Coordinates of C-alpha atoms in Angstrom, one line a residue:
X225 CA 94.7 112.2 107.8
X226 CA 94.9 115.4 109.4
X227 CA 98.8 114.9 109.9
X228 CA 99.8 115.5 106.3
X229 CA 98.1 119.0 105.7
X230 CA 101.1 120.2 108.4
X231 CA 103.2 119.1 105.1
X232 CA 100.9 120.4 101.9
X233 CA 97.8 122.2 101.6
X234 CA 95.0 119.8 100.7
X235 CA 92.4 120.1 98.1
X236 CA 89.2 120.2 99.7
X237 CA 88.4 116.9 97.9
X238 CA 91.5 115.2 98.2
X239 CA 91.1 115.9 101.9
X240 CA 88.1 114.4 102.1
X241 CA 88.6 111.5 100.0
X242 CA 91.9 110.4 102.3
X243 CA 89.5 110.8 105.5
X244 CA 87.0 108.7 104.2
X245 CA 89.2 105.5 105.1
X246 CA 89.7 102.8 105.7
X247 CA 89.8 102.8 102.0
X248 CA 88.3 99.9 100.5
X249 CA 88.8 98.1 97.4
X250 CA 86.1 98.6 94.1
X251 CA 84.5 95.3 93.3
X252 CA 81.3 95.5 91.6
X253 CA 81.1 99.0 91.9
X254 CA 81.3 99.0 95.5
X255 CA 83.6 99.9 97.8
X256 CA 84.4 97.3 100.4
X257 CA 86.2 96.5 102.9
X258 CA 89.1 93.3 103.3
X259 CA 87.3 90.2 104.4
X260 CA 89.1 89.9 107.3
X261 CA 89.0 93.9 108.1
X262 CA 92.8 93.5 107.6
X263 CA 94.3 97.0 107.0
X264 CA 97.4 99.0 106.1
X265 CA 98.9 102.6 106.2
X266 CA 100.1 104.9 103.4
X267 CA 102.9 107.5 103.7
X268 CA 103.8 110.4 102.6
X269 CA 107.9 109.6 101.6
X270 CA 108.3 113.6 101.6
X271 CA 107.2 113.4 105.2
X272 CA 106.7 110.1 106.8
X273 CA 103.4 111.4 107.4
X274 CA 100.5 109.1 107.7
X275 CA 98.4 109.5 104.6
X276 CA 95.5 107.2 104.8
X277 CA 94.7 103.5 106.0
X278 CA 93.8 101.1 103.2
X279 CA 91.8 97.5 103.2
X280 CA 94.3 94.6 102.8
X281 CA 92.6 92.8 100.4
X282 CA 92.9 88.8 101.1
X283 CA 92.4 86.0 98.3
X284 CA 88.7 85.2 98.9
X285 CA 88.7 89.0 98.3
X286 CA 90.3 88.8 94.9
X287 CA 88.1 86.0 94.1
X288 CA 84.8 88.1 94.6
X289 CA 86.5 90.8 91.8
X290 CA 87.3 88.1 89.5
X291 CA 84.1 87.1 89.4
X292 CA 82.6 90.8 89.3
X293 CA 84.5 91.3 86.5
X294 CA 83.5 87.8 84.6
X295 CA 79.8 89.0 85.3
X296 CA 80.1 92.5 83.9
X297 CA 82.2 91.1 81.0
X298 CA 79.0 88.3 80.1
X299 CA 76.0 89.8 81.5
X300 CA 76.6 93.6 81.6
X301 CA 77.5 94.1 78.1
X302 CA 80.3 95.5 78.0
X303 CA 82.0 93.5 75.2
X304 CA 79.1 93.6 73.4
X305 CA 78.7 97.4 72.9
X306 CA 79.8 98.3 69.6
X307 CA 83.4 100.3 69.8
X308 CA 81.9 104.0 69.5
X309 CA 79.3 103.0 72.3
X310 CA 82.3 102.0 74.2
X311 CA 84.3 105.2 73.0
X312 CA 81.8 107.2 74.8
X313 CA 81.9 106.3 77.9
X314 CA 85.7 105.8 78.3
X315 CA 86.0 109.5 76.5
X316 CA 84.0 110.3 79.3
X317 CA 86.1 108.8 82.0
X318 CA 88.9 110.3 80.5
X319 CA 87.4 114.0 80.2
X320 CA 86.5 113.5 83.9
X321 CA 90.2 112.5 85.1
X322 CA 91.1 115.5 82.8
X323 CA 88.2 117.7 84.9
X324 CA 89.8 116.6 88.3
X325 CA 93.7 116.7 87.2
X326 CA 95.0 118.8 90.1
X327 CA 92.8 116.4 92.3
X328 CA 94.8 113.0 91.2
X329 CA 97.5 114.5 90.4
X330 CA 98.0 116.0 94.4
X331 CA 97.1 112.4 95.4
X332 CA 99.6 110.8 93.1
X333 CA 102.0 113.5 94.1
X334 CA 101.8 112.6 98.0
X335 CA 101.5 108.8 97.5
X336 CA 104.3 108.7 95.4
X337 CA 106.7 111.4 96.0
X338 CA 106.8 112.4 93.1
X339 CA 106.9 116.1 91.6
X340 CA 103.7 117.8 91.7
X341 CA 104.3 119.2 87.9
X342 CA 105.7 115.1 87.2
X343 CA 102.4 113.9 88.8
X344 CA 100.4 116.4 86.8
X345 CA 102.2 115.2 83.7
X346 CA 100.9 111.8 84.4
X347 CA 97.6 112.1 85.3
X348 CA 97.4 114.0 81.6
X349 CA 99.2 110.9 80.1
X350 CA 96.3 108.8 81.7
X351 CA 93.4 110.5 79.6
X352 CA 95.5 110.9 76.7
X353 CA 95.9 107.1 76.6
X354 CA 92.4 106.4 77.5
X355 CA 91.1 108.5 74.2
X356 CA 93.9 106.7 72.0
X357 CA 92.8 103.4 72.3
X358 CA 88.9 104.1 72.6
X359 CA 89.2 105.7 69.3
X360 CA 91.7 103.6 67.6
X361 CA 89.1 100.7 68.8
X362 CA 86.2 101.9 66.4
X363 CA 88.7 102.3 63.5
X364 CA 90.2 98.8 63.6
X365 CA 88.6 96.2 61.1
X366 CA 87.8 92.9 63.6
X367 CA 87.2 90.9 60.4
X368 CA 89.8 90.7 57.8
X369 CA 89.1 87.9 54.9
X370 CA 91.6 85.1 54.1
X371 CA 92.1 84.1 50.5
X372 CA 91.9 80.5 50.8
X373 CA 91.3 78.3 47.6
X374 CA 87.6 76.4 47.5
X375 CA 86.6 78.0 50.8
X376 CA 84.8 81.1 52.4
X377 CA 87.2 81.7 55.5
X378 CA 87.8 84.8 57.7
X379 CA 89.5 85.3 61.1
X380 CA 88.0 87.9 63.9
X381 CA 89.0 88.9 66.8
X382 CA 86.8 88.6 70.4
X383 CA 87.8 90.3 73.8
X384 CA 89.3 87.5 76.0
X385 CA 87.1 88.6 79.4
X386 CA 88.7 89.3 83.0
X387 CA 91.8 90.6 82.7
X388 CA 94.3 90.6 85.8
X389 CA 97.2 94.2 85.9
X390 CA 99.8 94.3 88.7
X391 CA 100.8 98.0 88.7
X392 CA 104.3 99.0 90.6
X393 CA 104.9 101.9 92.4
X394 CA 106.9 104.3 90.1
X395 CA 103.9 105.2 88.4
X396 CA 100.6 104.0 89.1
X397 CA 98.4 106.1 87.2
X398 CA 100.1 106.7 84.0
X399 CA 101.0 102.9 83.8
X400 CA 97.5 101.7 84.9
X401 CA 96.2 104.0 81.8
X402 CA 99.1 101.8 79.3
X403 CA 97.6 98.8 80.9
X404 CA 93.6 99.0 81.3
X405 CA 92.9 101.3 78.5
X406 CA 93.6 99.0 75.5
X407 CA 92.2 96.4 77.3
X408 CA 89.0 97.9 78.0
X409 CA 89.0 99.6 74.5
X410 CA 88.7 95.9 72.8
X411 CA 86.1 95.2 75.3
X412 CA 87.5 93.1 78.3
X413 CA 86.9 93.9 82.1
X414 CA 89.9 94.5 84.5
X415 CA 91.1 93.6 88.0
X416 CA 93.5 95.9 89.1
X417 CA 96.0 95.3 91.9
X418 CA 97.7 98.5 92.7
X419 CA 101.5 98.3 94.6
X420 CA 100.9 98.3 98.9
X421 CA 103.4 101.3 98.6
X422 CA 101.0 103.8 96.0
X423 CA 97.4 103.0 96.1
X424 CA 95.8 106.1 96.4
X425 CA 95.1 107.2 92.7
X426 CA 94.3 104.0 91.8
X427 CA 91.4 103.4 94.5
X428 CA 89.8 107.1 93.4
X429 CA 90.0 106.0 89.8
X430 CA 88.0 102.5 90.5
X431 CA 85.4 104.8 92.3
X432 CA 85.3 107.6 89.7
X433 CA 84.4 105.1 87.0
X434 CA 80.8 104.4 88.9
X435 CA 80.1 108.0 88.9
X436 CA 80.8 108.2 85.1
X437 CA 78.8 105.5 84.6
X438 CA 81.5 102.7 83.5
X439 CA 79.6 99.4 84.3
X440 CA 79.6 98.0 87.6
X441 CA 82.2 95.3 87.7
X442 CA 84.2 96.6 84.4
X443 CA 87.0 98.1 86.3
X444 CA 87.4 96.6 89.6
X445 CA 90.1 97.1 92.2
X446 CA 92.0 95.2 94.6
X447 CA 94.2 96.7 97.0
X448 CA 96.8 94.8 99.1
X449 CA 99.9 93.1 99.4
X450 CA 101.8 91.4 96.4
X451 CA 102.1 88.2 98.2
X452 CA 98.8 87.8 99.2
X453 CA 96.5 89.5 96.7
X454 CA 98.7 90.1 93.6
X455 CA 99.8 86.0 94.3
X456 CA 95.8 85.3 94.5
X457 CA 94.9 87.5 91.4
X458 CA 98.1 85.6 89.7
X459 CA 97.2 82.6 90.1
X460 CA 93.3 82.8 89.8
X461 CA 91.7 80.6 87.4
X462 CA 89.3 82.9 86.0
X463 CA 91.7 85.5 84.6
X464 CA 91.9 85.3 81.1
X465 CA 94.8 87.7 80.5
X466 CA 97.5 88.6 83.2
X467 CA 99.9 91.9 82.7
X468 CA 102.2 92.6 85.4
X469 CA 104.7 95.6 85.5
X470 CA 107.6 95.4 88.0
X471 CA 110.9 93.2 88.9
X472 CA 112.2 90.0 87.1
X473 CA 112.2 88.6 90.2
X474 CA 108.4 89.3 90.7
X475 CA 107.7 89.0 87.2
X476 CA 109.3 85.3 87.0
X477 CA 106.1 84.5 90.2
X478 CA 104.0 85.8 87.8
X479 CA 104.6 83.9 85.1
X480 CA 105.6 80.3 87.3
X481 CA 101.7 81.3 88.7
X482 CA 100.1 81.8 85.5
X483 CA 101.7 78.4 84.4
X484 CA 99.3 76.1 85.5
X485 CA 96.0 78.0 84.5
X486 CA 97.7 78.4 81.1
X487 CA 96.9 82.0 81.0
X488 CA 99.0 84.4 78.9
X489 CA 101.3 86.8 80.2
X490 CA 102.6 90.1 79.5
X491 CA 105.7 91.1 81.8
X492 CA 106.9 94.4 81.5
X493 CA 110.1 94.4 83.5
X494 CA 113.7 96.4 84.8
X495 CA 116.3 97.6 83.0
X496 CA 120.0 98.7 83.0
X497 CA 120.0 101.5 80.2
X498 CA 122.8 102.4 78.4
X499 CA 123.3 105.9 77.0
X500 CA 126.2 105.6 74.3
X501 CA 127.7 108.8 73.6
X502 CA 129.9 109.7 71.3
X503 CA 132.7 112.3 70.7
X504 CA 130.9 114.9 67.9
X505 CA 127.8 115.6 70.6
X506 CA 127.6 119.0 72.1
X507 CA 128.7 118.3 75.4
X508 CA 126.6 120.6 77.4
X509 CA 123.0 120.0 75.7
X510 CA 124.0 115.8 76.4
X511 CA 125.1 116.8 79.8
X512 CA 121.5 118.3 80.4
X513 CA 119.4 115.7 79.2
X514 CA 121.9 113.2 80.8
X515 CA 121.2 114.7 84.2
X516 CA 117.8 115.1 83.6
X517 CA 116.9 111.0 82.8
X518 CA 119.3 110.0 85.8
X519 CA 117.3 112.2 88.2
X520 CA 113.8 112.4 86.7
X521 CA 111.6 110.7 89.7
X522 CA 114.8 110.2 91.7
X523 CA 115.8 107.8 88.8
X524 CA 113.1 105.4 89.9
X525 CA 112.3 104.7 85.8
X526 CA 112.9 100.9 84.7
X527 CA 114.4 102.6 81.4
X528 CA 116.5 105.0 82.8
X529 CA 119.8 105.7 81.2
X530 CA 121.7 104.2 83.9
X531 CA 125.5 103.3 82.2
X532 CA 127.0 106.2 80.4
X533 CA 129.4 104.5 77.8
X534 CA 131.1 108.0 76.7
X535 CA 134.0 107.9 74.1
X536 CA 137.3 108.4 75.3
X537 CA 137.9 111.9 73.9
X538 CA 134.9 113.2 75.7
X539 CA 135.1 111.3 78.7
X540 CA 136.4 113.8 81.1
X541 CA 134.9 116.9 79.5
X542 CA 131.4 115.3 79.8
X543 CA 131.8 113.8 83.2
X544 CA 132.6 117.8 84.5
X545 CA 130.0 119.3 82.8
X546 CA 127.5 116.4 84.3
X547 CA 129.1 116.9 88.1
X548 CA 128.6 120.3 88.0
X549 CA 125.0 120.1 86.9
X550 CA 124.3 117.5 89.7
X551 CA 125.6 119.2 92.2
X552 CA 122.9 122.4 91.4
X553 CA 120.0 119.5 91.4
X554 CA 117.9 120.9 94.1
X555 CA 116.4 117.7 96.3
X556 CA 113.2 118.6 98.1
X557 CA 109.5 118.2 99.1
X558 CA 107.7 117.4 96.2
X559 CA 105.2 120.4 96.5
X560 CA 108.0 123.2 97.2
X561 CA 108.3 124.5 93.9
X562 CA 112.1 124.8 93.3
X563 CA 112.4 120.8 94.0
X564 CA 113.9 119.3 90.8
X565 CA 113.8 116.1 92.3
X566 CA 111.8 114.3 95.4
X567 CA 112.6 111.6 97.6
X568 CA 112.3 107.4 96.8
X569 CA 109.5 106.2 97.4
X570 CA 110.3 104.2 100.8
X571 CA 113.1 103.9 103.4
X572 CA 113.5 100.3 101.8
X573 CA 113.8 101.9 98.5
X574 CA 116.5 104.5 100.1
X575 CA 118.6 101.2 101.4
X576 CA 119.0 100.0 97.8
X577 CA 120.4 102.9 96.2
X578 CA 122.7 103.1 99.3
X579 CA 123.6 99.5 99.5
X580 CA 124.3 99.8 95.8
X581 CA 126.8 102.5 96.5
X582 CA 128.6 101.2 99.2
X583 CA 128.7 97.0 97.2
X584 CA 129.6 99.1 93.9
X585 CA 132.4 100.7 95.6
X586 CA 133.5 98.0 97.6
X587 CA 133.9 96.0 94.5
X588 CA 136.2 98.7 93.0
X589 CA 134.1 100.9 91.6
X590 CA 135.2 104.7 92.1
X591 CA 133.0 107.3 93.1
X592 CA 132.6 110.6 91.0
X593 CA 130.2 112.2 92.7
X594 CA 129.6 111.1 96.2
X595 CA 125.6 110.4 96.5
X596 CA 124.0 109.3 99.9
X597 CA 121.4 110.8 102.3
X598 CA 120.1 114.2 101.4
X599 CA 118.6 116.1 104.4
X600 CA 115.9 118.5 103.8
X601 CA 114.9 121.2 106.1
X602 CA 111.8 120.1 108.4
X603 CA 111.1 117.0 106.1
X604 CA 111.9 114.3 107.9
X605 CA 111.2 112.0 103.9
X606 CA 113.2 109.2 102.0
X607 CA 115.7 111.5 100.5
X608 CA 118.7 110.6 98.6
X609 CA 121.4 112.5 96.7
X610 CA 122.5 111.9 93.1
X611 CA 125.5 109.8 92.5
X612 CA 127.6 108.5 89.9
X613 CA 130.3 105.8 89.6
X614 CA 132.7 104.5 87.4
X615 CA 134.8 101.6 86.9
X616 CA 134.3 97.5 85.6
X617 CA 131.3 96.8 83.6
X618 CA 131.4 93.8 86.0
X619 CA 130.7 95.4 89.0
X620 CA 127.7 94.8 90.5
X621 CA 126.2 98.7 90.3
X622 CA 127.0 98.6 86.6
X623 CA 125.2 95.3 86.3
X624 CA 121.9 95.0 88.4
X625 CA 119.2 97.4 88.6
X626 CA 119.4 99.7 91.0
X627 CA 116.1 102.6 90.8
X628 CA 117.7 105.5 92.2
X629 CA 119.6 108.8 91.2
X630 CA 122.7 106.6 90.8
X631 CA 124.5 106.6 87.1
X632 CA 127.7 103.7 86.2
X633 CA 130.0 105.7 83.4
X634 CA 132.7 103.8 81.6
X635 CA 135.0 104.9 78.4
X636 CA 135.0 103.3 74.4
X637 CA 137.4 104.3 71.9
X638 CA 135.1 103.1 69.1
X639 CA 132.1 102.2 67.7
X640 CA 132.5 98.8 67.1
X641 CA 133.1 98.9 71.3
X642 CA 130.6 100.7 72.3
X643 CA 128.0 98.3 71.3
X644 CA 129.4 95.3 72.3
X645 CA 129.9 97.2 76.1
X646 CA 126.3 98.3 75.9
X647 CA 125.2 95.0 74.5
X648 CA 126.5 93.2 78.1
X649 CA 123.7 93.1 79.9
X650 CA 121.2 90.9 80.8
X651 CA 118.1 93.2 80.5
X652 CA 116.9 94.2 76.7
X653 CA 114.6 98.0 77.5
X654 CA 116.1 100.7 76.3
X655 CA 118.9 102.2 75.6
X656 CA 120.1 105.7 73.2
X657 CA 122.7 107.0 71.0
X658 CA 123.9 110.6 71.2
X659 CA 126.0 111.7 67.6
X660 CA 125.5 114.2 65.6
X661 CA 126.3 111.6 63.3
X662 CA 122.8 110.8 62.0
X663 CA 124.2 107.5 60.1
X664 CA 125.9 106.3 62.8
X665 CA 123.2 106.8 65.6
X666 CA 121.1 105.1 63.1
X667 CA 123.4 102.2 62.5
X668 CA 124.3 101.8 66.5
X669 CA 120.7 102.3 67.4
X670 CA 119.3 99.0 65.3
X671 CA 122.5 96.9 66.5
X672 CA 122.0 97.1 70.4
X673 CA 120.3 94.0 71.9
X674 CA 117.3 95.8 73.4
X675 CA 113.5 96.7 72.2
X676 CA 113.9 100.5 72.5
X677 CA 116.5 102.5 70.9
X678 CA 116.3 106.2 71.4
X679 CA 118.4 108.6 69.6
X680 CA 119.9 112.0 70.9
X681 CA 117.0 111.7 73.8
X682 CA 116.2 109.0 76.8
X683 CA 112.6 108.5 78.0
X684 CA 111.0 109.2 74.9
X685 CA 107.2 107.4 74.9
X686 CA 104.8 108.9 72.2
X687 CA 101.4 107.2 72.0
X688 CA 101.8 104.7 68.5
X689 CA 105.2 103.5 69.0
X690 CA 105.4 100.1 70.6
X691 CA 107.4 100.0 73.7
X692 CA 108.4 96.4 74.9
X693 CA 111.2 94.3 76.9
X694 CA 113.2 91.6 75.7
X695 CA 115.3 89.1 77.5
X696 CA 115.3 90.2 81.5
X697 CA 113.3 93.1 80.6
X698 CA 110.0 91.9 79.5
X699 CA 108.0 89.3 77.7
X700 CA 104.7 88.9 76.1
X701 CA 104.3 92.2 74.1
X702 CA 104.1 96.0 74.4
X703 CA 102.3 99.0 75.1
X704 CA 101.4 102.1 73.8
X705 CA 100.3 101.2 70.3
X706 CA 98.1 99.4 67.9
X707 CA 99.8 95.9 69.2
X708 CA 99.2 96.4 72.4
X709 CA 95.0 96.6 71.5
X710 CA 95.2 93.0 69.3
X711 CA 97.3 91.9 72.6
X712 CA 93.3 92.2 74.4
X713 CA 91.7 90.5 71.3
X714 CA 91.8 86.4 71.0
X715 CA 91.7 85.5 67.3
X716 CA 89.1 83.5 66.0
X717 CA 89.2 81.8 62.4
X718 CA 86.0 80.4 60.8
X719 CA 85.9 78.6 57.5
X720 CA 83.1 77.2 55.4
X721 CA 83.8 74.5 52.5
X722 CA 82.7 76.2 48.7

């Protein structure tokens, strides 16, 4: 791992934890190895420097954490602990990610790509969401009493046991704290398969909890390929609860997999958001926050506003004033402190926002503001340039998701147009309203076809607000509130005759 200190100065720690490899998965608390010694390599997308090489975990692999996490979940007990006992020790993983921020947070940064002060942001959002659901765990009331004429009769709610998370690349800490914390809050264990392409974080986390004294076998981790470990994990029997976070087209494999074992599924999928803006905004304070969801982790955010539906008397005033800004984003190296925005995560990941471009404007679309390849001085990284296009609704780049810097705009005279246009899509995330116009943004906000509506903002996520997909986007519940912790709880009802 000596190769990427020519690109960043490493922490002593994170230096020493990237030499350390291969790195092995967590199962039972202890780090091992694939069972075929199978390995891969991680890379720095600033760079294309080698970062570490990483155990390939293999289905008999995945089997061994499935059962390390039934174990812990019946014999190490974990469910059994009342909440507060429970509280404790995930307040005091969370205090400890909070202790070694600027360690993860590097890590995440290199792994990912993604802005050191983003990755920071993250790893912060983490231990916030650990704390949330520990403590909203001990103040929830398990039993609730039915009134139910000639009989005693109550329902309560149980922890389910092993739960299965498929994490993408985008953002594999902060989304493995939306996913495992409200599990392990309501007392369930977790198997964790992180994305091939970001790893890192998600490895150090699996063997911080040991050293904080999380159970052996509550928080177990599998890292891998989707097709052969996050198929095994899947389609594994002994999984009581399966979340997966990623494409439609991966999420539909999870779901077909879960199928048979007749396990229940949470899919928390893409997006095509629409920002609808209308003609009383100020233009240069929309223009900002415009520019700054498109190119926010080099627009690799499943709820991105990615189609601009701009009324007609604004159109070309906002357009200029979102050209100009995008032309001063500064692309770069994701520790150089004037970056404002890094490089995708992978050359596969560059092809699709270019192949986007060039099928978007070869079906007609017309380009605004060119994009393509960015070169940065003595990084030889993954980096793109933002772009935006405009045209049919039924072109391809205004249709299908495309994770990158790359924004579809299109013009409405009215209201009563602008949400049918931003109501033709298949997805169903999230979309905004920009007015000044609070009855209006209100009104247009509640009669879009999607589970988020923001208003006069984009990316908005605070902790007690349910956040969900509907339609391509997502199925099986939400995250981020109280929900999300009954989602990790089977109900129970038990009645006795008066």
């Amino acid at each position: 791992m000596a190769s990427s200190s020519s690109s960043v100065n490493l922490m002593p720690e994170v230096a020493a934890f990237l030499k350390s490899g291969p790195l092995g998965g967590v199962i039972g608390g202890k780090q091992v190895a694939a069972s075929n010694k199978a390995v891969f390599t991680t890379v720095d997308p600033g760079s294309q420097e080698v970062l570490a090489e990483v155990c390939a975990m293999q289905p008999e692999d995945v089997d061994r954490a499935v059962q390390a996490a039934a174990a812990a979940f019946a014999k190490a007990d974990w469910a059994k602990l009342p909440p507060n006992d429970r509280g404790v020790l995930l307040h005091r993983l969370a205090d400890e990610v909070e202790k070694r921020k600027t360690i993860f947070a590097q890590i995440e940064a290199l792994d990912c790509g993604k802005v050191y002060a983003q990755a920071e942001a993250d790893v912060q959002n983490f231990a916030d969401t650990i704390r949330y659901f520990a403590d909203m765990a001990q103040q929830v009331q398990r039993r609730s009493a039915l009134a139910v004429a000639r009989h005693e009769a109550w329902t309560v709610r149980h922890p389910w046991g092993p739960c299965g998370f498929i994490f993408p690349w985008n953002f594999p800490f902060l989304l493995a704290g939306w996913g495992i914390a409200p599990a392990l809050a309501a007392g369930n264990t977790v198997v964790i398969k992180p994305a091939e392409d970001t790893p890192l974080s998600t490895i150090y986390l699996g063997q911080l909890a040991k050293e904080v004294g999380i159970p052996d076998g509550v928080i177990n981790v599998i890292p891998g390929f989707g097709e052969v470990a996050g198929a095994a994990l899947a389609a594994h029997g002994g999984i009581k609860r399966m979340s997966f976070t990623g494409s439609p087209e991966v999420g539909r494999l999870v779901a077909a997999a879960c199928g048979p074992n007749l396990v229940p599924v949470k899919l928390e999928l893409g997006g095509k958001g629409a920002a609808l803006v209308f003609d009383d905004v100020d233009v240069a304070r929309t223009a900002d926050k415009l520019v700054e969801a498109i190119t926010f982790h080099t627009g690799q955010v499943c709820c991105d506003a990615t189609r601009w539906l701009i009324h007609e008397k604004v159109y070309d005033q906002l357009l200029e004033a979102c050209v100009e800004r995008l032309k001063r984003v500064v692309v770069g190296y994701q520790f150089d402190s004037a970056t404002q925005m890094g490089p995708v995560v992978s050359e596969k990941q560059r092809q699709r926002v270019l192949g986007y471009l060039e099928r978007g404007q070869d079906e007609g679309a017309e380009a605004l503001l060119e994009g393509g390849e960015a070169a940065v001085p003595g990084k030889n990284g993954f980096y793109v340039k933002p772009a935006l296009l405009a045209g049919s609704l039924d072109n391809v780049a205004a249709r299908e998701e495309i994770f990158g810097p790359v924004a579809y705009l299109a013009s409405f005279r009215d209201e009563q147009q602008a949400v049918e246009m931003a109501n033709r899509s298949d997805y169903g995330l999230a979309n905004s309203v920009w007015s000044s116009d609070l009855a209006r943004a209100h009104r247009v906000a509640e009669a879009m076809v999607v589970a988020n509506s923001w208003i006069n903002a984009h990316n908005i996520f605070p902790h007690g607000v349910p956040y969900a997909g509907i339609n391509k986007s997502g199925m099986g519940g939400g995250v981020l509130s109280i929900q999300t912790l009954f989602d990790y709880w089977r109900s129970m009802s038990v009645v006795r005759p008066l």
